[in-house]
mmCIF file with all atom_site columns, C-alpha atoms in Angstrom:
data_model
loop_
_atom_site.group_PDB
_atom_site.id
_atom_site.type_symbol
_atom_site.label_atom_id
_atom_site.label_alt_id
_atom_site.label_comp_id
_atom_site.label_asym_id
_atom_site.label_entity_id
_atom_site.label_seq_id
_atom_site.pdbx_PDB_ins_code
_atom_site.Cartn_x
_atom_site.Cartn_y
_atom_site.Cartn_z
_atom_site.occupancy
_atom_site.B_iso_or_equiv
_atom_site.pdbx_formal_charge
_atom_site.auth_seq_id
_atom_site.auth_comp_id
_atom_site.auth_asym_id
_atom_site.auth_atom_id
_atom_site.pdbx_PDB_model_num
ATOM 1   C CA . MET A 1 1   ? 0.000  0.000  0.000  1.00 0.00 ? 1   MET A CA 1
ATOM 2   C CA . ARG A 1 2   ? 1.402  3.367  -1.000 1.00 0.00 ? 2   ARG A CA 1
ATOM 3   C CA . LEU A 1 3   ? 0.524  6.562  0.790  1.00 0.00 ? 3   LEU A CA 1
ATOM 4   C CA . ASP A 1 4   ? 0.838  9.790  -1.137 1.00 0.00 ? 4   ASP A CA 1
ATOM 5   C CA . GLY A 1 5   ? 0.102  13.361 -0.195 1.00 0.00 ? 5   GLY A CA 1
ATOM 6   C CA . SER A 1 6   ? -0.026 14.837 3.270  1.00 0.00 ? 6   SER A CA 1
ATOM 7   C CA . ALA A 1 7   ? -1.125 11.572 4.942  1.00 0.00 ? 7   ALA A CA 1
ATOM 8   C CA . GLY A 1 8   ? 1.934  9.785  3.560  1.00 0.00 ? 8   GLY A CA 1
ATOM 9   C CA . ARG A 1 9   ? 4.295  12.546 4.670  1.00 0.00 ? 9   ARG A CA 1
ATOM 10  C CA . TRP A 1 10  ? 2.703  12.552 8.105  1.00 0.00 ? 10  TRP A CA 1
ATOM 11  C CA . LEU A 1 11  ? 3.057  8.780  8.489  1.00 0.00 ? 11  LEU A CA 1
ATOM 12  C CA . ARG A 1 12  ? 6.647  8.769  7.224  1.00 0.00 ? 12  ARG A CA 1
ATOM 13  C CA . GLY A 1 13  ? 7.428  11.526 9.732  1.00 0.00 ? 13  GLY A CA 1
ATOM 14  C CA . LEU A 1 14  ? 6.067  9.392  12.565 1.00 0.00 ? 14  LEU A CA 1
ATOM 15  C CA . LEU A 1 15  ? 8.063  6.343  11.542 1.00 0.00 ? 15  LEU A CA 1
ATOM 16  C CA . ARG A 1 16  ? 11.373 8.169  11.192 1.00 0.00 ? 16  ARG A CA 1
ATOM 17  C CA . PRO A 1 17  ? 13.624 7.929  14.262 1.00 0.00 ? 17  PRO A CA 1
ATOM 18  C CA . PRO A 1 18  ? 14.301 11.206 16.093 1.00 0.00 ? 18  PRO A CA 1
ATOM 19  C CA . TYR A 1 19  ? 17.522 13.043 15.343 1.00 0.00 ? 19  TYR A CA 1
ATOM 20  C CA . GLY A 1 20  ? 18.944 16.524 15.797 1.00 0.00 ? 20  GLY A CA 1
ATOM 21  C CA . THR A 1 21  ? 16.499 18.857 17.486 1.00 0.00 ? 21  THR A CA 1
ATOM 22  C CA . SER A 1 22  ? 13.891 16.131 18.034 1.00 0.00 ? 22  SER A CA 1
ATOM 23  C CA . LEU A 1 23  ? 16.401 13.850 19.708 1.00 0.00 ? 23  LEU A CA 1
ATOM 24  C CA . SER A 1 24  ? 17.641 16.715 21.887 1.00 0.00 ? 24  SER A CA 1
ATOM 25  C CA . ALA A 1 25  ? 14.098 17.445 23.072 1.00 0.00 ? 25  ALA A CA 1
ATOM 26  C CA . VAL A 1 26  ? 13.433 13.781 23.900 1.00 0.00 ? 26  VAL A CA 1
ATOM 27  C CA . VAL A 1 27  ? 16.751 13.287 25.723 1.00 0.00 ? 27  VAL A CA 1
ATOM 28  C CA . LEU A 1 28  ? 16.363 16.517 27.729 1.00 0.00 ? 28  LEU A CA 1
ATOM 29  C CA . ALA A 1 29  ? 12.799 15.623 28.728 1.00 0.00 ? 29  ALA A CA 1
ATOM 30  C CA . ILE A 1 30  ? 13.862 12.158 29.916 1.00 0.00 ? 30  ILE A CA 1
ATOM 31  C CA . LEU A 1 31  ? 16.865 13.547 31.835 1.00 0.00 ? 31  LEU A CA 1
ATOM 32  C CA . CYS A 1 32  ? 14.723 16.207 33.516 1.00 0.00 ? 32  CYS A CA 1
ATOM 33  C CA . PHE A 1 33  ? 12.098 13.657 34.514 1.00 0.00 ? 33  PHE A CA 1
ATOM 34  C CA . GLY A 1 34  ? 14.824 11.458 35.986 1.00 0.00 ? 34  GLY A CA 1
ATOM 35  C CA . ALA A 1 35  ? 16.326 14.402 37.857 1.00 0.00 ? 35  ALA A CA 1
ATOM 36  C CA . ILE A 1 36  ? 12.961 15.219 39.449 1.00 0.00 ? 36  ILE A CA 1
ATOM 37  C CA . VAL A 1 37  ? 12.568 11.589 40.545 1.00 0.00 ? 37  VAL A CA 1
ATOM 38  C CA . VAL A 1 38  ? 16.063 11.729 42.089 1.00 0.00 ? 38  VAL A CA 1
ATOM 39  C CA . LEU A 1 39  ? 15.195 14.981 43.881 1.00 0.00 ? 39  LEU A CA 1
ATOM 40  C CA . HIS A 1 40  ? 12.100 13.385 45.386 1.00 0.00 ? 40  HIS A CA 1
ATOM 41  C CA . LEU A 1 41  ? 14.270 10.521 46.657 1.00 0.00 ? 41  LEU A CA 1
ATOM 42  C CA . VAL A 1 42  ? 17.156 12.568 48.115 1.00 0.00 ? 42  VAL A CA 1
ATOM 43  C CA . ARG A 1 43  ? 15.147 15.488 49.505 1.00 0.00 ? 43  ARG A CA 1
ATOM 44  C CA . THR A 1 44  ? 13.312 13.630 52.241 1.00 0.00 ? 44  THR A CA 1
ATOM 45  C CA . ASP A 1 45  ? 12.681 16.928 54.054 1.00 0.00 ? 45  ASP A CA 1
ATOM 46  C CA . LEU A 1 46  ? 10.148 17.962 51.368 1.00 0.00 ? 46  LEU A CA 1
ATOM 47  C CA . ASP A 1 47  ? 6.839  16.200 50.859 1.00 0.00 ? 47  ASP A CA 1
ATOM 48  C CA . PRO A 1 48  ? 6.333  15.840 47.078 1.00 0.00 ? 48  PRO A CA 1
ATOM 49  C CA . PHE A 1 49  ? 2.580  16.313 47.526 1.00 0.00 ? 49  PHE A CA 1
ATOM 50  C CA . GLY A 1 50  ? 2.823  19.275 49.867 1.00 0.00 ? 50  GLY A CA 1
ATOM 51  C CA . HIS A 1 51  ? 5.504  21.417 48.232 1.00 0.00 ? 51  HIS A CA 1
ATOM 52  C CA . VAL A 1 52  ? 5.917  22.952 44.793 1.00 0.00 ? 52  VAL A CA 1
ATOM 53  C CA . LEU A 1 53  ? 8.829  21.830 42.640 1.00 0.00 ? 53  LEU A CA 1
ATOM 54  C CA . SER A 1 54  ? 10.397 25.281 42.912 1.00 0.00 ? 54  SER A CA 1
ATOM 55  C CA . GLU A 1 55  ? 11.178 24.669 46.573 1.00 0.00 ? 55  GLU A CA 1
ATOM 56  C CA . TYR A 1 56  ? 13.604 21.935 45.516 1.00 0.00 ? 56  TYR A CA 1
ATOM 57  C CA . ALA A 1 57  ? 15.843 24.718 44.156 1.00 0.00 ? 57  ALA A CA 1
ATOM 58  C CA . ASN A 1 58  ? 16.710 25.651 47.759 1.00 0.00 ? 58  ASN A CA 1
ATOM 59  C CA . GLY A 1 59  ? 19.187 23.637 49.739 1.00 0.00 ? 59  GLY A CA 1
ATOM 60  C CA . ARG A 1 60  ? 21.912 21.140 49.061 1.00 0.00 ? 60  ARG A CA 1
ATOM 61  C CA . TYR A 1 61  ? 20.594 19.805 45.737 1.00 0.00 ? 61  TYR A CA 1
ATOM 62  C CA . GLY A 1 62  ? 19.207 23.098 44.454 1.00 0.00 ? 62  GLY A CA 1
ATOM 63  C CA . VAL A 1 63  ? 21.438 23.142 41.405 1.00 0.00 ? 63  VAL A CA 1
ATOM 64  C CA . ILE A 1 64  ? 19.669 20.018 40.124 1.00 0.00 ? 64  ILE A CA 1
ATOM 65  C CA . MET A 1 65  ? 16.257 21.731 40.167 1.00 0.00 ? 65  MET A CA 1
ATOM 66  C CA . THR A 1 66  ? 17.713 24.806 38.495 1.00 0.00 ? 66  THR A CA 1
ATOM 67  C CA . ALA A 1 67  ? 19.147 22.555 35.775 1.00 0.00 ? 67  ALA A CA 1
ATOM 68  C CA . VAL A 1 68  ? 15.705 20.939 35.426 1.00 0.00 ? 68  VAL A CA 1
ATOM 69  C CA . PHE A 1 69  ? 14.159 24.355 34.761 1.00 0.00 ? 69  PHE A CA 1
ATOM 70  C CA . TYR A 1 70  ? 16.750 25.061 32.070 1.00 0.00 ? 70  TYR A CA 1
ATOM 71  C CA . GLY A 1 71  ? 16.562 21.572 30.581 1.00 0.00 ? 71  GLY A CA 1
ATOM 72  C CA . THR A 1 72  ? 12.771 21.488 30.456 1.00 0.00 ? 72  THR A CA 1
ATOM 73  C CA . GLY A 1 73  ? 12.739 24.961 28.933 1.00 0.00 ? 73  GLY A CA 1
ATOM 74  C CA . LEU A 1 74  ? 15.225 23.936 26.263 1.00 0.00 ? 74  LEU A CA 1
ATOM 75  C CA . ALA A 1 75  ? 13.295 20.710 25.588 1.00 0.00 ? 75  ALA A CA 1
ATOM 76  C CA . SER A 1 76  ? 10.034 22.608 25.159 1.00 0.00 ? 76  SER A CA 1
ATOM 77  C CA . ALA A 1 77  ? 11.620 25.230 22.916 1.00 0.00 ? 77  ALA A CA 1
ATOM 78  C CA . ALA A 1 78  ? 13.361 22.541 20.839 1.00 0.00 ? 78  ALA A CA 1
ATOM 79  C CA . LEU A 1 79  ? 10.114 20.622 20.425 1.00 0.00 ? 79  LEU A CA 1
ATOM 80  C CA . GLY A 1 80  ? 8.309  23.777 19.325 1.00 0.00 ? 80  GLY A CA 1
ATOM 81  C CA . TRP A 1 81  ? 11.113 24.609 16.901 1.00 0.00 ? 81  TRP A CA 1
ATOM 82  C CA . ARG A 1 82  ? 11.040 21.134 15.399 1.00 0.00 ? 82  ARG A CA 1
ATOM 83  C CA . LEU A 1 83  ? 7.253  20.932 15.139 1.00 0.00 ? 83  LEU A CA 1
ATOM 84  C CA . ARG A 1 84  ? 6.957  24.205 13.250 1.00 0.00 ? 84  ARG A CA 1
ATOM 85  C CA . SER A 1 85  ? 8.385  22.577 10.128 1.00 0.00 ? 85  SER A CA 1
ATOM 86  C CA . ALA A 1 86  ? 7.697  18.884 10.779 1.00 0.00 ? 86  ALA A CA 1
ATOM 87  C CA . LEU A 1 87  ? 3.954  18.906 10.227 1.00 0.00 ? 87  LEU A CA 1
ATOM 88  C CA . GLU A 1 88  ? 1.445  20.688 8.065  1.00 0.00 ? 88  GLU A CA 1
ATOM 89  C CA . TRP A 1 89  ? -0.467 23.094 10.237 1.00 0.00 ? 89  TRP A CA 1
ATOM 90  C CA . HIS A 1 90  ? -3.970 24.386 9.594  1.00 0.00 ? 90  HIS A CA 1
ATOM 91  C CA . GLY A 1 91  ? -6.058 26.942 11.436 1.00 0.00 ? 91  GLY A CA 1
ATOM 92  C CA . ILE A 1 92  ? -5.513 27.431 15.137 1.00 0.00 ? 92  ILE A CA 1
ATOM 93  C CA . THR A 1 93  ? -3.019 24.563 15.394 1.00 0.00 ? 93  THR A CA 1
ATOM 94  C CA . VAL A 1 94  ? -0.386 26.873 13.880 1.00 0.00 ? 94  VAL A CA 1
ATOM 95  C CA . ALA A 1 95  ? -0.055 28.350 17.375 1.00 0.00 ? 95  ALA A CA 1
ATOM 96  C CA . ALA A 1 96  ? 1.129  25.097 19.035 1.00 0.00 ? 96  ALA A CA 1
ATOM 97  C CA . PRO A 1 97  ? 4.840  25.387 18.126 1.00 0.00 ? 97  PRO A CA 1
ATOM 98  C CA . VAL A 1 98  ? 4.881  29.054 19.125 1.00 0.00 ? 98  VAL A CA 1
ATOM 99  C CA . LEU A 1 99  ? 3.231  28.253 22.459 1.00 0.00 ? 99  LEU A CA 1
ATOM 100 C CA . LEU A 1 100 ? 5.782  25.502 23.115 1.00 0.00 ? 100 LEU A CA 1
ATOM 101 C CA . MET A 1 101 ? 8.672  27.865 22.370 1.00 0.00 ? 101 MET A CA 1
ATOM 102 C CA . LEU A 1 102 ? 7.187  30.568 24.614 1.00 0.00 ? 102 LEU A CA 1
ATOM 103 C CA . ALA A 1 103 ? 6.726  28.014 27.400 1.00 0.00 ? 103 ALA A CA 1
ATOM 104 C CA . GLY A 1 104 ? 10.397 27.085 26.990 1.00 0.00 ? 104 GLY A CA 1
ATOM 105 C CA . VAL A 1 105 ? 11.444 30.703 27.409 1.00 0.00 ? 105 VAL A CA 1
ATOM 106 C CA . ALA A 1 106 ? 9.195  31.040 30.471 1.00 0.00 ? 106 ALA A CA 1
ATOM 107 C CA . LEU A 1 107 ? 10.743 27.938 32.065 1.00 0.00 ? 107 LEU A CA 1
ATOM 108 C CA . ILE A 1 108 ? 14.244 29.278 31.481 1.00 0.00 ? 108 ILE A CA 1
ATOM 109 C CA . VAL A 1 109 ? 13.212 32.589 33.071 1.00 0.00 ? 109 VAL A CA 1
ATOM 110 C CA . GLY A 1 110 ? 11.816 30.569 35.992 1.00 0.00 ? 110 GLY A CA 1
ATOM 111 C CA . GLY A 1 111 ? 15.241 28.981 36.391 1.00 0.00 ? 111 GLY A CA 1
ATOM 112 C CA . VAL A 1 112 ? 17.071 32.306 36.298 1.00 0.00 ? 112 VAL A CA 1
ATOM 113 C CA . PHE A 1 113 ? 14.858 33.877 38.985 1.00 0.00 ? 113 PHE A CA 1
ATOM 114 C CA . GLU A 1 114 ? 14.834 31.379 41.818 1.00 0.00 ? 114 GLU A CA 1
ATOM 115 C CA . VAL A 1 115 ? 12.280 31.103 44.563 1.00 0.00 ? 115 VAL A CA 1
ATOM 116 C CA . GLY A 1 116 ? 13.271 32.109 48.089 1.00 0.00 ? 116 GLY A CA 1
ATOM 117 C CA . LEU A 1 117 ? 12.970 30.184 51.304 1.00 0.00 ? 117 LEU A CA 1
ATOM 118 C CA . PRO A 1 118 ? 9.384  29.357 52.339 1.00 0.00 ? 118 PRO A CA 1
ATOM 119 C CA . ASP A 1 119 ? 9.480  31.606 55.451 1.00 0.00 ? 119 ASP A CA 1
ATOM 120 C CA . ALA A 1 120 ? 11.100 34.596 53.710 1.00 0.00 ? 120 ALA A CA 1
ATOM 121 C CA . PRO A 1 121 ? 8.984  37.484 52.404 1.00 0.00 ? 121 PRO A CA 1
ATOM 122 C CA . GLU A 1 122 ? 8.298  37.414 48.667 1.00 0.00 ? 122 GLU A CA 1
ATOM 123 C CA . SER A 1 123 ? 10.879 39.251 46.565 1.00 0.00 ? 123 SER A CA 1
ATOM 124 C CA . VAL A 1 124 ? 10.724 40.604 43.023 1.00 0.00 ? 124 VAL A CA 1
ATOM 125 C CA . ALA A 1 125 ? 12.813 37.646 41.820 1.00 0.00 ? 125 ALA A CA 1
ATOM 126 C CA . GLU A 1 126 ? 10.389 35.208 43.439 1.00 0.00 ? 126 GLU A CA 1
ATOM 127 C CA . ALA A 1 127 ? 7.407  36.965 41.832 1.00 0.00 ? 127 ALA A CA 1
ATOM 128 C CA . ILE A 1 128 ? 9.071  36.783 38.406 1.00 0.00 ? 128 ILE A CA 1
ATOM 129 C CA . HIS A 1 129 ? 9.822  33.090 38.998 1.00 0.00 ? 129 HIS A CA 1
ATOM 130 C CA . SER A 1 130 ? 6.237  32.365 40.049 1.00 0.00 ? 130 SER A CA 1
ATOM 131 C CA . TYR A 1 131 ? 4.613  34.219 37.147 1.00 0.00 ? 131 TYR A CA 1
ATOM 132 C CA . ALA A 1 132 ? 7.017  32.676 34.626 1.00 0.00 ? 132 ALA A CA 1
ATOM 133 C CA . SER A 1 133 ? 6.356  29.181 35.996 1.00 0.00 ? 133 SER A CA 1
ATOM 134 C CA . ILE A 1 134 ? 2.579  29.670 35.971 1.00 0.00 ? 134 ILE A CA 1
ATOM 135 C CA . GLY A 1 135 ? 2.801  31.093 32.456 1.00 0.00 ? 135 GLY A CA 1
ATOM 136 C CA . ALA A 1 136 ? 4.849  28.096 31.290 1.00 0.00 ? 136 ALA A CA 1
ATOM 137 C CA . PHE A 1 137 ? 2.314  25.697 32.810 1.00 0.00 ? 137 PHE A CA 1
ATOM 138 C CA . VAL A 1 138 ? -0.595 27.443 31.069 1.00 0.00 ? 138 VAL A CA 1
ATOM 139 C CA . LEU A 1 139 ? 1.240  27.625 27.743 1.00 0.00 ? 139 LEU A CA 1
ATOM 140 C CA . LEU A 1 140 ? 2.193  23.940 27.878 1.00 0.00 ? 140 LEU A CA 1
ATOM 141 C CA . THR A 1 141 ? -1.374 23.000 28.747 1.00 0.00 ? 141 THR A CA 1
ATOM 142 C CA . VAL A 1 142 ? -2.844 25.036 25.890 1.00 0.00 ? 142 VAL A CA 1
ATOM 143 C CA . ALA A 1 143 ? -0.235 23.824 23.373 1.00 0.00 ? 143 ALA A CA 1
#
């Protein structure tokens, strides 16, 4: 059976192994997921159900959570970049790659502006971190 046209291109795109930007996005996403699992295991002082992920950026293993923000942001931006030319987009779906790239930028901003200690008063950096993280969550959900 031979598939021609857009359906054939779409199917061939699905069957092709990831490389370049696609592979980078997949590897970064897997590494970031693994890093969050490790943080939950080593940070026994934080209840995973009672604390936000941003609080893992404080303390001994904080650099891991900061790297997760950067890695997830880069993975999201890379996925958006790759999707913009990988598929044929019609109508409102054209926005999906742009939303993914914007979410990536927001996650990187969230990593740059870290959250403070839970008992400390909120600072400008913490507000920027919170709004960027919420924005990234909304953008990822909509995309």
